[in-house]
């Protein structure tokens, strides 16, 4: 199997060109073609000799492929299906909104976390994505030139695949890569501690924590990851990085995701627990409508309840917003991504 170039750093690309007997400056040329010009084949590398391109093509793969399927929602959201290793598939979602374009990318095929209200959780874990496979969702996106933001909120738990996610983030934010501001990228997690700690030390991108239940016992009932990774421990760790009393020092945004379920986590005592749990943090709470999945006991709160919850939290000093629902008709909204059988259907 050929090695993949996408995702390699300049130092690693220098080792590649040295292997084929080329000077170091060729590595810089390679990085330019991979990350600035977003090429799909070695033949496009016009400032590198054909002999060197042929040698590279014999030993390496670019690591880029176009999506195999596209579905567009009535609201303009577009879901793409990408092929990854071993015949598997993964989904990414492009969300246009006036002059803003957000891409929701996946970091795994399936997920180990097993959240009861998530279709990806039902799929179970199949594979980690390589940095190249993560980056391909971005660089091969037909709407690439419209992108303003990237969120790691697709399939998988990013900090269950920390090394490859951090490598992808480096490419996206480094001067030799996409050179994006880290403030344009958000990574979501249920709170996998070891990976979260690495992310906080090695990246300046924004962070979103999937909270959904403020009481530990309730969270464990619906989100099995609460048992090995208690949200209380996550919050204590984050207080060192996002102290409320020193907001000028914050170089990135912290948010907590909260799906509002009718009759389960929407009562006043649940909201008061959120306020108590997050006290001492500079953060916001994103309230998310629940998107119904087959054979699910969960029912989403009404739009009116979402707005009243937002107002209540704000009145208690917790800045809250309601996230608009997008792409539900094509199974592209939060919690609906699932590719268990897609490899057989496409």
Tab-separated table of C-alpha atoms in Angstrom:
chain	number	residue	atom	x	y	z
A	1	UNK	CA	0.000	0.000	0.000
A	2	UNK	CA	1.290	3.455	-0.928
A	3	UNK	CA	2.027	6.056	1.722
A	4	UNK	CA	-0.156	9.178	1.709
A	5	UNK	CA	1.277	12.690	1.379
A	6	UNK	CA	-1.715	14.718	2.569
A	7	UNK	CA	-1.363	15.502	6.250
A	8	UNK	CA	2.436	15.493	6.262
A	9	UNK	CA	4.332	18.427	7.755
A	10	UNK	CA	7.138	20.262	5.887
A	11	UNK	CA	9.761	18.290	7.836
A	12	UNK	CA	8.091	15.016	6.860
A	13	UNK	CA	7.845	16.138	3.236
A	14	UNK	CA	11.591	16.896	3.323
A	15	UNK	CA	12.176	13.258	4.234
A	16	UNK	CA	9.993	12.230	1.284
A	17	UNK	CA	11.934	14.296	-1.255
A	18	UNK	CA	15.259	13.195	0.223
A	19	UNK	CA	14.158	9.601	-0.347
A	20	UNK	CA	13.797	10.316	-4.062
A	21	UNK	CA	17.075	12.244	-4.216
A	22	UNK	CA	15.653	15.757	-4.396
A	23	UNK	CA	16.745	18.949	-2.573
A	24	UNK	CA	14.805	20.341	0.366
A	25	UNK	CA	13.134	23.126	-1.595
A	26	UNK	CA	11.080	20.504	-3.453
A	27	UNK	CA	9.337	19.762	-0.140
A	28	UNK	CA	8.112	23.349	-0.047
A	29	UNK	CA	6.815	22.957	-3.583
A	30	UNK	CA	5.015	19.766	-2.577
A	31	UNK	CA	3.374	21.491	0.408
A	32	UNK	CA	2.205	24.296	-1.877
A	33	UNK	CA	0.565	21.864	-4.276
A	34	UNK	CA	-1.027	19.813	-1.483
A	35	UNK	CA	-2.348	22.564	0.749
A	36	UNK	CA	-2.578	25.779	-1.271
A	37	UNK	CA	-3.524	24.526	-4.732
A	38	UNK	CA	-5.453	21.448	-3.549
A	39	UNK	CA	-4.360	19.187	-6.402
A	40	UNK	CA	-5.705	15.665	-6.991
A	41	UNK	CA	-2.832	14.205	-9.022
A	42	UNK	CA	0.945	14.372	-9.422
A	43	UNK	CA	0.567	15.461	-13.055
A	44	UNK	CA	-0.703	18.828	-11.817
A	45	UNK	CA	2.641	19.622	-10.145
A	46	UNK	CA	3.946	21.651	-13.069
A	47	UNK	CA	7.105	23.005	-11.391
A	48	UNK	CA	8.377	19.516	-10.470
A	49	UNK	CA	10.075	17.429	-13.162
A	50	UNK	CA	8.125	14.596	-14.764
A	51	UNK	CA	10.748	12.074	-13.668
A	52	UNK	CA	10.357	13.068	-10.006
A	53	UNK	CA	6.568	13.121	-10.320
A	54	UNK	CA	6.628	9.607	-11.747
A	55	UNK	CA	8.822	8.338	-8.909
A	56	UNK	CA	6.558	9.984	-6.335
A	57	UNK	CA	3.469	8.501	-7.984
A	58	UNK	CA	5.000	5.013	-7.784
A	59	UNK	CA	5.573	5.294	-4.032
A	60	UNK	CA	2.957	7.721	-2.752
A	61	UNK	CA	-0.675	8.689	-3.015
A	62	UNK	CA	-1.897	12.297	-2.812
A	63	UNK	CA	-4.672	11.286	-0.382
A	64	UNK	CA	-7.448	13.166	-2.082
A	65	UNK	CA	-10.685	11.976	-3.675
A	66	UNK	CA	-13.927	13.644	-4.660
A	67	UNK	CA	-17.182	12.847	-2.818
A	68	UNK	CA	-19.110	9.879	-4.159
A	69	UNK	CA	-22.575	11.211	-3.392
A	70	UNK	CA	-24.291	14.552	-2.809
A	71	UNK	CA	-27.692	15.277	-1.243
A	72	UNK	CA	-29.145	18.760	-0.915
A	73	UNK	CA	-31.737	19.835	1.629
A	74	UNK	CA	-34.629	22.152	0.906
A	75	UNK	CA	-32.884	24.665	3.214
A	76	UNK	CA	-29.659	24.605	1.148
A	77	UNK	CA	-27.653	22.309	3.435
A	78	UNK	CA	-25.600	19.782	1.455
A	79	UNK	CA	-24.470	16.379	2.708
A	80	UNK	CA	-21.521	14.639	1.058
A	81	UNK	CA	-20.507	11.010	1.241
A	82	UNK	CA	-16.763	10.270	1.054
A	83	UNK	CA	-15.042	6.927	0.550
A	84	UNK	CA	-12.364	6.052	3.108
A	85	UNK	CA	-10.162	3.015	3.767
A	86	UNK	CA	-11.379	-0.569	3.510
A	87	UNK	CA	-14.543	0.280	1.585
A	88	UNK	CA	-16.031	2.352	4.382
A	89	UNK	CA	-17.884	5.646	4.032
A	90	UNK	CA	-18.087	8.844	6.045
A	91	UNK	CA	-20.328	11.925	5.817
A	92	UNK	CA	-19.595	15.654	5.912
A	93	UNK	CA	-22.172	18.453	5.876
A	94	UNK	CA	-21.876	21.899	4.284
A	95	UNK	CA	-24.149	24.544	5.827
A	96	UNK	CA	-24.457	27.824	3.887
A	97	UNK	CA	-25.812	30.841	5.740
A	98	UNK	CA	-25.654	34.148	3.828
A	99	UNK	CA	-21.935	35.123	3.761
A	100	UNK	CA	-20.998	32.287	6.116
A	101	UNK	CA	-20.237	28.715	5.080
A	102	UNK	CA	-19.686	26.041	7.738
A	103	UNK	CA	-18.460	22.506	7.138
A	104	UNK	CA	-19.203	19.796	9.683
A	105	UNK	CA	-16.499	17.139	9.351
A	106	UNK	CA	-16.151	13.620	10.726
A	107	UNK	CA	-13.169	12.186	12.588
A	108	UNK	CA	-14.242	8.519	12.743
A	109	UNK	CA	-16.459	6.061	10.924
A	110	UNK	CA	-19.095	5.505	13.584
A	111	UNK	CA	-18.408	6.258	17.248
A	112	UNK	CA	-17.560	4.430	20.488
A	113	UNK	CA	-19.355	6.826	22.840
A	114	UNK	CA	-22.816	5.241	22.432
A	115	UNK	CA	-25.020	8.260	23.199
A	116	UNK	CA	-28.584	6.889	23.248
A	117	UNK	CA	-30.043	9.748	21.187
A	118	UNK	CA	-27.513	9.709	18.327
A	119	UNK	CA	-27.622	7.740	15.058
A	120	UNK	CA	-23.837	7.703	14.834
A	121	UNK	CA	-23.772	6.207	18.327
A	122	UNK	CA	-26.113	3.481	17.112
A	123	UNK	CA	-23.736	2.723	14.258
A	124	UNK	CA	-20.994	1.811	16.709
A	125	UNK	CA	-17.299	2.250	16.066
A	126	UNK	CA	-15.823	1.073	12.774
A	127	UNK	CA	-12.559	2.960	12.223
A	128	UNK	CA	-10.508	6.054	12.965
A	129	UNK	CA	-9.977	8.416	10.068
A	130	UNK	CA	-6.447	9.378	9.106
A	131	UNK	CA	-5.509	13.052	8.968
A	132	UNK	CA	-5.616	12.737	5.161
A	133	UNK	CA	-9.179	11.391	5.284
A	134	UNK	CA	-10.228	14.217	7.608
A	135	UNK	CA	-8.569	16.830	5.420
A	136	UNK	CA	-10.047	15.338	2.260
A	137	UNK	CA	-13.545	16.251	3.468
A	138	UNK	CA	-12.372	19.874	3.522
A	139	UNK	CA	-10.012	20.177	0.566
A	140	UNK	CA	-12.220	18.135	-1.794
A	141	UNK	CA	-15.409	19.968	-0.881
A	142	UNK	CA	-16.964	21.483	-4.046
A	143	UNK	CA	-17.852	24.577	-1.985
A	144	UNK	CA	-14.336	24.940	-0.585
A	145	UNK	CA	-14.036	28.565	-1.697
A	146	UNK	CA	-17.175	29.439	0.294
A	147	UNK	CA	-15.900	28.007	3.571
A	148	UNK	CA	-15.575	30.364	6.533
A	149	UNK	CA	-15.790	27.891	9.433
A	150	UNK	CA	-15.103	24.235	10.209
A	151	UNK	CA	-16.665	22.251	13.048
A	152	UNK	CA	-15.576	18.774	14.107
A	153	UNK	CA	-19.132	17.723	14.942
A	154	UNK	CA	-19.740	14.986	12.393
A	155	UNK	CA	-19.311	11.264	12.941
A	156	UNK	CA	-17.078	10.187	15.795
A	157	UNK	CA	-15.459	11.523	18.959
A	158	UNK	CA	-12.474	13.685	17.926
A	159	UNK	CA	-10.508	13.014	21.119
A	160	UNK	CA	-10.845	9.275	20.626
A	161	UNK	CA	-8.662	9.946	17.559
A	162	UNK	CA	-6.604	12.787	18.982
A	163	UNK	CA	-3.333	12.354	17.096
A	164	UNK	CA	-4.901	12.436	13.637
A	165	UNK	CA	-7.273	15.273	14.571
A	166	UNK	CA	-4.401	17.399	15.898
A	167	UNK	CA	-2.392	16.681	12.756
A	168	UNK	CA	-5.340	17.846	10.635
A	169	UNK	CA	-5.727	20.977	12.771
A	170	UNK	CA	-2.039	21.761	12.294
A	171	UNK	CA	-2.414	21.624	8.519
A	172	UNK	CA	-5.517	23.822	8.661
A	173	UNK	CA	-3.924	26.537	10.829
A	174	UNK	CA	-0.201	26.475	9.922
A	175	UNK	CA	1.301	29.100	7.610
A	176	UNK	CA	2.422	26.322	5.266
A	177	UNK	CA	-1.085	24.821	5.225
A	178	UNK	CA	-4.477	26.480	4.936
A	179	UNK	CA	-3.303	29.264	7.306
A	180	UNK	CA	-6.727	29.678	8.897
A	181	UNK	CA	-7.187	31.412	12.242
A	182	UNK	CA	-7.892	28.787	14.952
A	183	UNK	CA	-10.922	30.907	15.862
A	184	UNK	CA	-12.605	29.663	12.694
A	185	UNK	CA	-12.419	26.021	13.818
A	186	UNK	CA	-14.372	24.310	16.616
A	187	UNK	CA	-13.790	20.803	17.953
A	188	UNK	CA	-16.579	19.031	19.844
A	189	UNK	CA	-16.127	16.346	22.510
A	190	UNK	CA	-18.079	14.447	25.152
A	191	UNK	CA	-15.045	15.023	27.368
A	192	UNK	CA	-12.457	12.316	26.631
A	193	UNK	CA	-9.914	13.607	29.101
A	194	UNK	CA	-6.547	12.487	27.764
A	195	UNK	CA	-7.288	13.814	24.294
A	196	UNK	CA	-8.878	16.970	25.670
A	197	UNK	CA	-5.764	17.742	27.687
A	198	UNK	CA	-3.573	17.361	24.595
A	199	UNK	CA	-5.894	19.584	22.571
A	200	UNK	CA	-5.868	22.340	25.187
A	201	UNK	CA	-2.055	22.349	25.233
A	202	UNK	CA	-1.354	21.860	21.521
A	203	UNK	CA	-4.133	23.759	19.748
A	204	UNK	CA	-5.794	27.175	19.955
A	205	UNK	CA	-9.015	26.144	18.212
A	206	UNK	CA	-12.420	26.622	19.820
A	207	UNK	CA	-13.914	23.900	22.007
A	208	UNK	CA	-17.473	22.612	22.342
A	209	UNK	CA	-18.425	20.118	25.070
A	210	UNK	CA	-21.449	17.866	24.597
A	211	UNK	CA	-23.192	18.331	27.947
A	212	UNK	CA	-26.909	17.546	27.395
A	213	UNK	CA	-27.435	16.499	31.037
A	214	UNK	CA	-26.073	18.527	33.948
A	215	UNK	CA	-26.686	15.876	36.626
A	216	UNK	CA	-24.047	13.159	36.473
A	217	UNK	CA	-26.487	10.315	37.106
A	218	UNK	CA	-28.825	11.467	34.344
A	219	UNK	CA	-25.916	11.946	31.952
A	220	UNK	CA	-24.622	8.429	32.632
A	221	UNK	CA	-28.068	6.979	31.848
A	222	UNK	CA	-28.124	8.578	28.405
A	223	UNK	CA	-24.424	9.083	27.649
A	224	UNK	CA	-22.250	6.108	28.703
A	225	UNK	CA	-19.102	8.230	28.347
A	226	UNK	CA	-20.077	9.994	31.581
A	227	UNK	CA	-18.813	6.995	33.554
A	228	UNK	CA	-15.156	7.080	32.434
A	229	UNK	CA	-15.209	10.833	31.751
A	230	UNK	CA	-17.414	12.615	34.320
A	231	UNK	CA	-18.466	16.032	33.086
A	232	UNK	CA	-17.721	17.429	36.537
A	233	UNK	CA	-14.034	16.554	36.019
A	234	UNK	CA	-14.126	18.074	32.544
A	235	UNK	CA	-15.502	21.359	33.908
A	236	UNK	CA	-12.842	21.510	36.632
A	237	UNK	CA	-10.119	21.026	34.044
A	238	UNK	CA	-11.584	23.751	31.833
A	239	UNK	CA	-11.656	26.293	34.650
A	240	UNK	CA	-7.871	26.483	34.364
A	241	UNK	CA	-8.161	27.454	30.695
A	242	UNK	CA	-11.384	29.531	30.597
A	243	UNK	CA	-11.593	31.405	33.927
A	244	UNK	CA	-14.582	33.752	34.076
A	245	UNK	CA	-12.589	36.438	35.885
A	246	UNK	CA	-9.987	36.759	33.128
A	247	UNK	CA	-11.948	36.990	29.897
A	248	UNK	CA	-9.290	39.192	28.216
A	249	UNK	CA	-6.913	36.227	28.241
A	250	UNK	CA	-9.249	34.023	26.231
A	251	UNK	CA	-7.989	33.332	22.741
A	252	UNK	CA	-10.705	30.838	21.911
A	253	UNK	CA	-14.358	30.203	22.632
A	254	UNK	CA	-15.784	27.553	24.939
A	255	UNK	CA	-19.337	26.343	24.491
A	256	UNK	CA	-21.500	23.599	25.933
A	257	UNK	CA	-23.986	21.764	23.707
A	258	UNK	CA	-27.357	20.972	25.258
A	259	UNK	CA	-30.106	19.103	23.408
A	260	UNK	CA	-33.400	19.919	25.104
A	261	UNK	CA	-35.569	16.807	25.580
A	262	UNK	CA	-39.193	17.153	26.574
A	263	UNK	CA	-39.713	16.018	30.170
A	264	UNK	CA	-36.161	14.705	30.643
A	265	UNK	CA	-33.720	17.597	31.002
A	266	UNK	CA	-35.905	20.685	30.558
A	267	UNK	CA	-37.157	21.451	34.063
A	268	UNK	CA	-36.088	24.413	36.192
A	269	UNK	CA	-33.933	22.271	38.476
A	270	UNK	CA	-32.061	20.967	35.408
A	271	UNK	CA	-31.394	24.512	34.258
A	272	UNK	CA	-30.323	25.623	37.716
A	273	UNK	CA	-27.872	22.726	37.752
A	274	UNK	CA	-26.376	23.984	34.480
A	275	UNK	CA	-25.880	27.406	36.061
A	276	UNK	CA	-24.229	25.883	39.115
A	277	UNK	CA	-22.043	23.499	37.107
A	278	UNK	CA	-20.704	26.189	34.784
A	279	UNK	CA	-20.170	28.868	37.412
A	280	UNK	CA	-16.608	30.158	37.162
A	281	UNK	CA	-16.278	29.491	33.426
A	282	UNK	CA	-16.279	31.966	30.556
A	283	UNK	CA	-18.568	30.042	28.194
A	284	UNK	CA	-21.863	29.874	26.386
A	285	UNK	CA	-24.575	27.222	26.138
A	286	UNK	CA	-25.873	26.230	22.712
A	287	UNK	CA	-29.398	24.857	22.951
A	288	UNK	CA	-30.053	22.313	20.208
A	289	UNK	CA	-33.375	20.977	18.891
A	290	UNK	CA	-33.620	17.194	19.017
A	291	UNK	CA	-33.929	15.464	15.667
A	292	UNK	CA	-36.041	12.351	16.031
A	293	UNK	CA	-34.416	9.031	15.181
A	294	UNK	CA	-36.234	5.717	14.508
A	295	UNK	CA	-37.490	3.723	17.516
A	296	UNK	CA	-36.405	6.451	19.921
A	297	UNK	CA	-38.142	7.268	23.218
A	298	UNK	CA	-36.808	10.833	23.096
A	299	UNK	CA	-39.010	13.785	22.168
A	300	UNK	CA	-37.571	17.201	21.466
A	301	UNK	CA	-38.753	20.284	23.321
A	302	UNK	CA	-40.832	22.794	21.382
A	303	UNK	CA	-39.369	25.901	19.772
A	304	UNK	CA	-41.143	27.972	22.433
A	305	UNK	CA	-39.550	25.893	25.205
A	306	UNK	CA	-36.111	26.363	23.630
A	307	UNK	CA	-36.564	30.143	23.608
A	308	UNK	CA	-37.846	30.226	27.199
A	309	UNK	CA	-34.897	28.077	28.290
A	310	UNK	CA	-32.494	30.442	26.549
A	311	UNK	CA	-34.059	33.418	28.313
A	312	UNK	CA	-33.971	31.689	31.698
A	313	UNK	CA	-30.288	30.753	31.445
A	314	UNK	CA	-29.398	34.240	30.253
A	315	UNK	CA	-31.257	35.758	33.186
A	316	UNK	CA	-29.107	33.618	35.487
A	317	UNK	CA	-25.877	34.886	33.945
A	318	UNK	CA	-25.242	32.034	31.486
A	319	UNK	CA	-25.130	33.285	27.901
A	320	UNK	CA	-27.291	30.927	25.826
A	321	UNK	CA	-28.261	30.651	22.170
A	322	UNK	CA	-30.629	28.410	20.197
A	323	UNK	CA	-29.026	26.634	17.270
A	324	UNK	CA	-31.076	26.629	14.083
A	325	UNK	CA	-31.972	23.189	12.754
A	326	UNK	CA	-30.552	22.549	9.278
A	327	UNK	CA	-30.698	19.601	6.896
A	328	UNK	CA	-33.083	17.374	8.816
A	329	UNK	CA	-34.873	16.252	5.617
A	330	UNK	CA	-31.645	14.662	4.306
A	331	UNK	CA	-30.517	13.222	7.661
A	332	UNK	CA	-27.787	15.850	7.914
A	333	UNK	CA	-28.807	17.542	11.171
A	334	UNK	CA	-27.153	17.009	14.559
A	335	UNK	CA	-27.150	13.375	15.629
A	336	UNK	CA	-28.430	11.942	12.330
A	337	UNK	CA	-25.213	10.922	10.537
A	338	UNK	CA	-24.877	7.178	9.982
A	339	UNK	CA	-22.975	5.291	7.274
A	340	UNK	CA	-23.278	1.697	8.393
A	341	UNK	CA	-24.762	0.503	5.064
A	342	UNK	CA	-23.677	3.347	2.785
A	343	UNK	CA	-20.673	1.442	1.445
A	344	UNK	CA	-23.027	-1.233	0.111
A	345	UNK	CA	-25.555	1.213	-1.353
A	346	UNK	CA	-23.161	3.420	-3.290
